[in-house]
């Protein structure tokens, strides 16, 4: 049975380098692993406890929870917006964290990776995402990191899936996820 990894991408922009990085992870999944990229984060309303009741959960939020429930592991691919993660990722974490202690990410092996225009590759955003995921109950693999700097220049003419260094790094991340998920 394949290890299923659900990937959430924080950039909604067409042609986003983080979307391309997510594609590179899917393209380079090791044997015995399925990496799926969730689409529709932009359709999920902001978390509201008043709507998070039986029969009231918005369909888009329920689709996210269902996708997470079917996954063995979670990967967030985030750009950095004003020194932190995009609101769509924080909102997804909020929906996946409820009910507290029993949310869809509770105990789930999780990694955070990304690329950004700056010289540090979005590490502030990644650290903020890891913090929120830890509080949400995910099993964040703190030592599994990938922050690719200078994304606009680096990937101007080369897709991440065709960049040998990125492929090697992505493969290492995916193998780490697979090892932890299979041990879970």
Coordinates of N, CA and C in Angstrom, one line a residue, residues 3-179:
X3 N 2.2 5.1 0.5 CA 2.2 6.2 1.4 C 1.6 7.3 0.7
X4 N 0.5 7.9 1.3 CA -0.2 9.0 0.6 C 0.2 10.3 1.3
X5 N 0.7 11.3 0.5 CA 1.1 12.6 1.0 C 0.2 13.6 0.4
X6 N -0.4 14.4 1.3 CA -1.3 15.5 0.8 C -0.4 16.7 0.9
X7 N -0.4 17.5 -0.2 CA 0.4 18.7 -0.4 C -0.5 19.9 -0.5
X8 N -0.2 20.9 0.4 CA -0.9 22.2 0.3 C 0.0 23.3 -0.1
X9 N -0.3 24.0 -1.1 CA 0.5 25.1 -1.6 C 0.0 26.4 -1.2
X10 N 0.8 27.3 -0.6 CA 0.4 28.5 -0.1 C 0.2 29.6 -1.2
X11 N 0.8 29.5 -2.3 CA 0.6 30.5 -3.4 C -0.5 30.1 -4.3
X12 N -1.4 31.1 -4.6 CA -2.5 30.8 -5.4 C -2.2 31.3 -6.9
X13 N -1.1 31.9 -7.1 CA -0.7 32.5 -8.4 C -0.4 31.5 -9.4
X14 N -1.0 31.7 -10.6 CA -0.6 30.8 -11.7 C 0.9 30.9 -12.0
X15 N 1.5 29.8 -12.2 CA 2.9 29.8 -12.5 C 3.8 30.0 -11.3
X16 N 3.2 29.9 -10.1 CA 4.0 30.1 -8.9 C 5.1 29.1 -8.8
X17 N 6.3 29.6 -8.3 CA 7.4 28.7 -8.1 C 7.2 27.7 -7.0
X18 N 6.3 28.1 -6.1 CA 6.0 27.1 -5.0 C 5.0 26.0 -5.6
X19 N 4.2 26.4 -6.5 CA 3.3 25.4 -7.2 C 4.2 24.5 -8.0
X20 N 5.2 25.1 -8.6 CA 6.2 24.3 -9.4 C 7.0 23.3 -8.5
X21 N 7.3 23.8 -7.3 CA 8.1 22.9 -6.4 C 7.2 21.8 -6.0
X22 N 5.9 22.1 -5.7 CA 5.0 21.0 -5.4 C 4.9 20.0 -6.5
X23 N 4.9 20.5 -7.8 CA 4.8 19.6 -8.9 C 6.1 18.7 -9.0
X24 N 7.2 19.3 -8.6 CA 8.5 18.6 -8.6 C 8.4 17.5 -7.5
X25 N 7.8 17.7 -6.4 CA 7.7 16.6 -5.4 C 6.8 15.5 -5.9
X26 N 5.7 15.9 -6.6 CA 4.8 14.9 -7.1 C 5.5 14.1 -8.2
X27 N 6.3 14.8 -9.0 CA 7.0 14.1 -10.2 C 8.1 13.2 -9.7
X28 N 8.7 13.5 -8.5 CA 9.8 12.7 -8.0 C 9.5 11.8 -6.8
X29 N 8.2 11.5 -6.6 CA 7.8 10.7 -5.5 C 8.5 9.3 -5.7
X30 N 9.1 8.8 -4.6 CA 9.7 7.5 -4.7 C 8.6 6.4 -4.9
X31 N 9.1 5.2 -5.3 CA 8.2 4.1 -5.5 C 7.5 3.8 -4.1
X32 N 6.2 3.6 -4.2 CA 5.4 3.3 -3.0 C 4.9 4.5 -2.3
X33 N 4.9 5.7 -3.0 CA 4.4 6.9 -2.5 C 3.6 7.6 -3.5
X34 N 2.4 8.2 -3.1 CA 1.6 9.0 -3.9 C 1.6 10.4 -3.3
X35 N 1.9 11.4 -4.1 CA 1.9 12.8 -3.7 C 0.8 13.5 -4.4
X36 N -0.2 14.0 -3.7 CA -1.3 14.7 -4.4 C -1.3 16.1 -3.9
X37 N -1.5 17.1 -4.8 CA -1.6 18.5 -4.5 C -3.0 18.9 -4.4
X38 N -3.4 19.4 -3.3 CA -4.8 19.8 -3.0 C -5.1 21.1 -3.8
X39 N -6.2 21.1 -4.5 CA -6.6 22.4 -5.1 C -7.9 22.9 -4.5
X40 N -8.0 24.2 -4.3 CA -9.2 24.8 -3.8 C -9.0 25.5 -2.5
X41 N -7.7 25.7 -2.0 CA -7.6 26.4 -0.8 C -8.2 27.8 -0.8
X42 N -8.3 28.4 -2.0 CA -8.8 29.7 -2.1 C -10.4 29.7 -1.9
X43 N -11.0 28.6 -1.9 CA -12.4 28.5 -1.8 C -12.9 28.2 -0.3
X44 N -11.9 28.0 0.6 CA -12.2 27.7 1.9 C -12.4 29.0 2.7
X45 N -13.6 29.2 3.3 CA -13.8 30.4 4.1 C -12.9 30.4 5.3
X46 N -12.7 31.6 5.8 CA -11.9 31.7 7.1 C -12.6 30.9 8.2
X47 N -11.7 30.3 9.0 CA -12.2 29.5 10.0 C -13.2 30.3 11.0
X48 N -14.3 29.7 11.3 CA -15.3 30.3 12.2 C -15.9 29.1 13.0
X49 N -15.8 29.2 14.3 CA -16.4 28.1 15.1 C -17.9 28.0 15.0
X50 N -18.5 29.1 14.6 CA -20.0 29.1 14.4 C -20.4 28.2 13.3
X51 N -19.6 28.1 12.2 CA -19.9 27.2 11.1 C -19.3 25.8 11.2
X52 N -18.4 25.7 12.2 CA -17.7 24.4 12.4 C -18.5 23.5 13.3
X53 N -19.7 23.2 12.9 CA -20.7 22.4 13.6 C -21.3 21.3 12.7
X54 N -21.7 20.2 13.2 CA -22.3 19.2 12.4 C -23.3 19.7 11.5
X55 N -23.2 19.5 10.2 CA -24.1 20.0 9.2 C -23.8 21.4 8.7
X56 N -22.9 22.1 9.3 CA -22.6 23.5 9.0 C -21.2 23.7 8.4
X57 N -20.4 22.7 8.4 CA -19.0 22.8 7.8 C -19.1 23.1 6.3
X58 N -18.5 24.2 5.9 CA -18.6 24.5 4.4 C -18.0 23.4 3.6
X59 N -18.5 23.1 2.4 CA -18.1 22.0 1.6 C -16.6 22.0 1.3
X60 N -16.1 23.2 1.0 CA -14.6 23.3 0.7 C -13.8 22.9 1.9
X61 N -14.2 23.3 3.1 CA -13.4 22.9 4.3 C -13.5 21.4 4.6
X62 N -14.7 20.9 4.3 CA -14.9 19.5 4.5 C -14.1 18.7 3.5
X63 N -14.0 19.2 2.3 CA -13.1 18.5 1.3 C -11.7 18.5 1.7
X64 N -11.2 19.5 2.3 CA -9.8 19.6 2.8 C -9.7 18.6 4.0
X65 N -10.6 18.5 4.9 CA -10.5 17.6 6.0 C -10.6 16.2 5.5
X66 N -11.4 15.9 4.5 CA -11.5 14.5 3.9 C -10.2 14.1 3.3
X67 N -9.6 15.1 2.5 CA -8.3 14.8 1.8 C -7.3 14.5 2.9
X68 N -7.2 15.2 4.0 CA -6.2 15.0 5.0 C -6.5 13.7 5.7
X69 N -7.8 13.3 5.9 CA -8.1 12.1 6.6 C -7.6 10.8 5.8
X70 N -7.6 11.0 4.5 CA -7.1 9.9 3.6 C -5.6 9.8 3.4
X71 N -4.9 10.9 3.9 CA -3.5 10.9 3.8 C -2.7 10.3 4.9
X72 N -1.5 9.9 4.7 CA -0.6 9.4 5.7 C 0.3 10.4 6.2
X73 N 0.5 11.5 5.4 CA 1.5 12.5 5.7 C 1.0 13.8 5.1
X74 N 1.5 14.9 5.5 CA 1.2 16.2 5.0 C 2.4 17.0 4.7
X75 N 2.4 17.7 3.5 CA 3.5 18.6 3.2 C 2.9 20.0 2.8
X76 N 3.5 21.0 3.5 CA 3.1 22.4 3.1 C 4.2 22.9 2.3
X77 N 3.9 23.6 1.2 CA 4.8 24.3 0.3 C 4.5 25.8 0.4
X78 N 5.4 26.5 1.0 CA 5.0 27.9 1.3 C 6.0 29.0 0.7
X79 N 5.4 30.0 0.1 CA 6.2 31.2 -0.1 C 6.2 32.0 1.2
X80 N 6.9 33.2 1.1 CA 6.9 34.0 2.3 C 6.3 35.3 1.9
X81 N 5.2 35.7 2.7 CA 4.5 36.9 2.4 C 4.7 37.8 3.7
X82 N 5.4 38.9 3.5 CA 5.6 39.8 4.7 C 6.2 39.1 5.9
X83 N 7.1 38.2 5.7 CA 7.8 37.5 6.7 C 7.0 36.4 7.4
X84 N 5.9 36.0 6.8 CA 5.2 34.8 7.3 C 4.5 34.0 6.2
X85 N 3.8 33.0 6.6 CA 3.1 32.2 5.7 C 1.8 32.9 5.1
X86 N 1.4 32.5 3.9 CA 0.2 33.1 3.4 C -1.1 32.7 4.2
X87 N -2.0 33.6 4.2 CA -3.3 33.4 5.0 C -4.0 32.1 4.6
X88 N -3.9 31.7 3.3 CA -4.6 30.5 2.9 C -4.1 29.2 3.6
X89 N -2.7 29.2 3.9 CA -2.2 28.1 4.6 C -2.5 28.1 6.1
X90 N -2.5 29.3 6.7 CA -2.8 29.4 8.1 C -4.3 29.0 8.3
X91 N -5.2 29.4 7.4 CA -6.6 29.0 7.4 C -6.8 27.5 7.3
X92 N -6.0 26.9 6.4 CA -6.1 25.5 6.2 C -5.7 24.7 7.5
X93 N -4.6 25.2 8.1 CA -4.2 24.6 9.4 C -5.3 24.8 10.4
X94 N -5.9 25.9 10.5 CA -7.0 26.1 11.4 C -8.1 25.1 11.2
X95 N -8.5 24.9 10.0 CA -9.6 24.0 9.7 C -9.2 22.5 10.1
X96 N -7.9 22.2 9.7 CA -7.4 20.9 10.0 C -7.1 20.6 11.4
X97 N -7.0 21.6 12.3 CA -6.7 21.4 13.7 C -7.9 21.1 14.5
X98 N -9.1 21.3 14.0 CA -10.3 21.1 14.8 C -11.0 19.8 14.5
X99 N -11.6 19.2 15.5 CA -11.6 19.6 16.9 C -10.3 19.4 17.5
X100 N -9.9 20.3 18.4 CA -8.6 20.4 19.0 C -8.3 19.0 19.6
X101 N -7.1 18.5 19.3 CA -6.7 17.2 19.8 C -7.1 16.0 19.0
X102 N -8.1 16.2 18.1 CA -8.6 15.1 17.3 C -8.8 15.6 15.8
X103 N -8.1 16.7 15.5 CA -8.2 17.2 14.1 C -7.5 16.3 13.1
X104 N -7.7 16.6 11.8 CA -7.2 15.7 10.8 C -5.7 15.6 10.8
X105 N -5.0 16.6 11.3 CA -3.5 16.6 11.3 C -2.9 16.1 12.6
X106 N -3.8 15.7 13.6 CA -3.3 15.3 14.9 C -2.4 14.0 14.7
X107 N -1.2 14.2 15.1 CA -0.2 13.1 15.0 C 0.3 12.7 13.6
X108 N -0.1 13.5 12.6 CA 0.3 13.2 11.2 C 1.7 13.7 10.9
X109 N 2.5 12.9 10.4 CA 3.9 13.3 10.0 C 3.7 14.4 9.0
X110 N 4.4 15.6 9.2 CA 4.3 16.8 8.4 C 5.6 17.4 8.2
X111 N 5.8 17.9 7.0 CA 7.0 18.7 6.6 C 6.5 20.0 6.0
X112 N 7.4 21.0 6.1 CA 7.2 22.3 5.5 C 8.4 22.6 4.7
X113 N 8.2 22.9 3.4 CA 9.2 23.3 2.5 C 8.8 24.5 1.7
X114 N 9.7 25.1 0.9 CA 9.2 26.2 0.0 C 10.4 26.9 -0.6
X115 N 10.0 27.9 -1.4 CA 10.9 28.7 -2.1 C 10.4 30.2 -2.1
X116 N 11.4 31.1 -2.1 CA 11.0 32.5 -2.0 C 12.0 33.3 -2.8
X117 N 11.6 34.5 -3.1 CA 12.5 35.5 -3.8 C 13.7 35.8 -3.1
X118 N 13.6 36.0 -1.8 CA 14.7 36.4 -0.9 C 15.9 35.5 -0.8
X119 N 16.9 35.9 -0.1 CA 18.1 35.1 0.0 C 18.0 34.0 0.9
X120 N 17.0 33.9 1.7 CA 16.8 32.8 2.7 C 15.8 31.8 2.3
X121 N 15.1 32.0 1.2 CA 14.2 31.0 0.7 C 12.9 30.8 1.5
X122 N 12.5 31.8 2.3 CA 11.3 31.8 3.0 C 11.3 31.1 4.4
X123 N 12.4 31.1 5.0 CA 12.6 30.3 6.3 C 11.6 30.9 7.4
X124 N 11.4 32.2 7.4 CA 10.5 32.7 8.4 C 9.1 32.2 8.2
X125 N 8.6 32.1 7.0 CA 7.3 31.5 6.7 C 7.3 30.1 7.1
X126 N 8.3 29.3 6.8 CA 8.4 27.9 7.1 C 8.3 27.7 8.6
X127 N 9.1 28.6 9.3 CA 9.1 28.4 10.8 C 7.8 28.8 11.4
X128 N 7.1 29.8 10.9 CA 5.7 30.1 11.4 C 4.7 28.9 11.1
X129 N 4.9 28.3 9.9 CA 4.0 27.2 9.6 C 4.3 26.0 10.5
X130 N 5.5 25.7 10.8 CA 5.9 24.6 11.7 C 5.3 24.9 13.1
X131 N 5.4 26.2 13.6 CA 4.9 26.5 14.9 C 3.4 26.2 14.9
X132 N 2.6 26.7 13.9 CA 1.2 26.5 13.9 C 0.8 25.1 13.8
X133 N 1.6 24.3 13.0 CA 1.3 22.9 12.9 C 1.6 22.1 14.1
X134 N 2.6 22.5 14.8 CA 2.9 21.8 16.1 C 1.8 22.1 17.1
X135 N 1.3 23.3 17.2 CA 0.2 23.6 18.1 C -1.0 22.9 17.7
X136 N -1.2 22.7 16.4 CA -2.4 22.0 15.9 C -2.3 20.5 16.1
X137 N -1.1 20.0 16.6 CA -1.0 18.6 16.9 C -0.3 17.7 15.9
X138 N 0.1 18.3 14.8 CA 0.8 17.5 13.8 C 2.2 17.1 14.3
X139 N 2.7 16.0 13.7 CA 4.0 15.5 14.1 C 5.0 16.1 13.1
X140 N 5.4 17.3 13.4 CA 6.3 18.1 12.4 C 7.7 17.5 12.5
X141 N 8.2 17.2 11.3 CA 9.5 16.7 11.2 C 10.5 17.9 11.1
X142 N 10.9 18.3 12.3 CA 11.6 19.6 12.4 C 13.0 19.6 11.7
X143 N 13.6 18.4 11.5 CA 14.9 18.4 10.9 C 14.8 18.1 9.4
X144 N 13.6 18.0 8.8 CA 13.5 17.9 7.4 C 13.1 19.2 6.8
X145 N 14.1 19.9 6.2 CA 13.9 21.2 5.7 C 14.3 21.4 4.3
X146 N 13.7 22.3 3.6 CA 14.1 22.7 2.2 C 13.6 24.1 2.0
X147 N 14.5 25.0 1.9 CA 14.2 26.4 1.7 C 15.1 26.9 0.5
X148 N 14.5 27.1 -0.6 CA 15.2 27.5 -1.8 C 15.1 29.0 -2.1
X149 N 16.3 29.7 -2.0 CA 16.3 31.1 -2.2 C 16.3 31.5 -3.6
X150 N 16.0 32.8 -3.9 CA 16.1 33.4 -5.2 C 15.3 32.7 -6.2
X151 N 14.1 32.4 -5.9 CA 13.2 31.6 -6.7 C 12.9 32.2 -8.1
X152 N 12.7 33.5 -8.1 CA 12.3 34.1 -9.4 C 13.5 34.0 -10.4
X153 N 14.7 34.2 -9.9 CA 15.9 34.1 -10.8 C 16.2 32.6 -11.1
X154 N 16.2 31.8 -10.0 CA 16.6 30.4 -10.2 C 15.7 29.6 -11.1
X155 N 14.4 29.9 -11.0 CA 13.5 29.1 -11.8 C 12.9 29.9 -13.0
X156 N 13.6 31.0 -13.4 CA 13.1 31.8 -14.5 C 13.0 31.0 -15.8
X157 N 14.0 30.1 -16.0 CA 14.0 29.3 -17.2 C 14.1 27.8 -17.0
X158 N 14.1 27.4 -15.7 CA 14.2 26.0 -15.4 C 13.2 25.6 -14.4
X159 N 12.3 24.7 -14.7 CA 11.3 24.2 -13.8 C 12.0 23.4 -12.6
X160 N 11.6 23.5 -11.4 CA 12.3 22.8 -10.3 C 12.4 21.3 -10.5
X161 N 11.5 20.7 -11.3 CA 11.6 19.2 -11.5 C 12.7 18.9 -12.4
X162 N 13.3 19.9 -13.1 CA 14.4 19.7 -14.0 C 15.7 20.2 -13.5
X163 N 15.7 20.7 -12.2 CA 16.9 21.2 -11.5 C 17.4 20.0 -10.7
X164 N 18.6 19.5 -11.1 CA 19.1 18.3 -10.4 C 19.3 18.5 -8.9
X165 N 19.7 19.6 -8.5 CA 19.9 19.9 -7.0 C 18.6 19.8 -6.3
X166 N 17.6 20.4 -6.9 CA 16.2 20.4 -6.3 C 15.7 19.0 -6.3
X167 N 15.8 18.3 -7.3 CA 15.3 16.9 -7.4 C 16.0 16.1 -6.3
X168 N 17.3 16.3 -6.1 CA 18.0 15.5 -5.0 C 17.4 15.9 -3.6
X169 N 17.2 17.2 -3.4 CA 16.7 17.7 -2.1 C 15.3 17.2 -1.9
X170 N 14.4 17.3 -2.9 CA 13.0 16.9 -2.8 C 13.0 15.4 -2.6
X171 N 13.8 14.6 -3.2 CA 13.8 13.2 -3.0 C 14.2 12.8 -1.6
X172 N 15.2 13.6 -1.0 CA 15.5 13.4 0.4 C 14.4 13.7 1.3
X173 N 13.7 14.8 1.1 CA 12.5 15.1 1.9 C 11.4 14.0 1.8
X174 N 11.1 13.6 0.6 CA 10.1 12.6 0.4 C 10.5 11.3 1.1
X175 N 11.7 10.9 1.0 CA 12.1 9.6 1.6 C 12.0 9.7 3.1
X176 N 12.3 10.9 3.7 CA 12.2 11.1 5.1 C 10.7 11.0 5.5
X177 N 9.8 11.6 4.8 CA 8.4 11.5 5.1 C 8.0 10.0 5.0
X178 N 8.4 9.3 4.0 CA 8.0 7.9 3.8 C 8.4 7.1 4.9
X179 N 9.7 7.2 5.4 CA 10.2 6.5 6.5 C 9.4 6.7 7.7

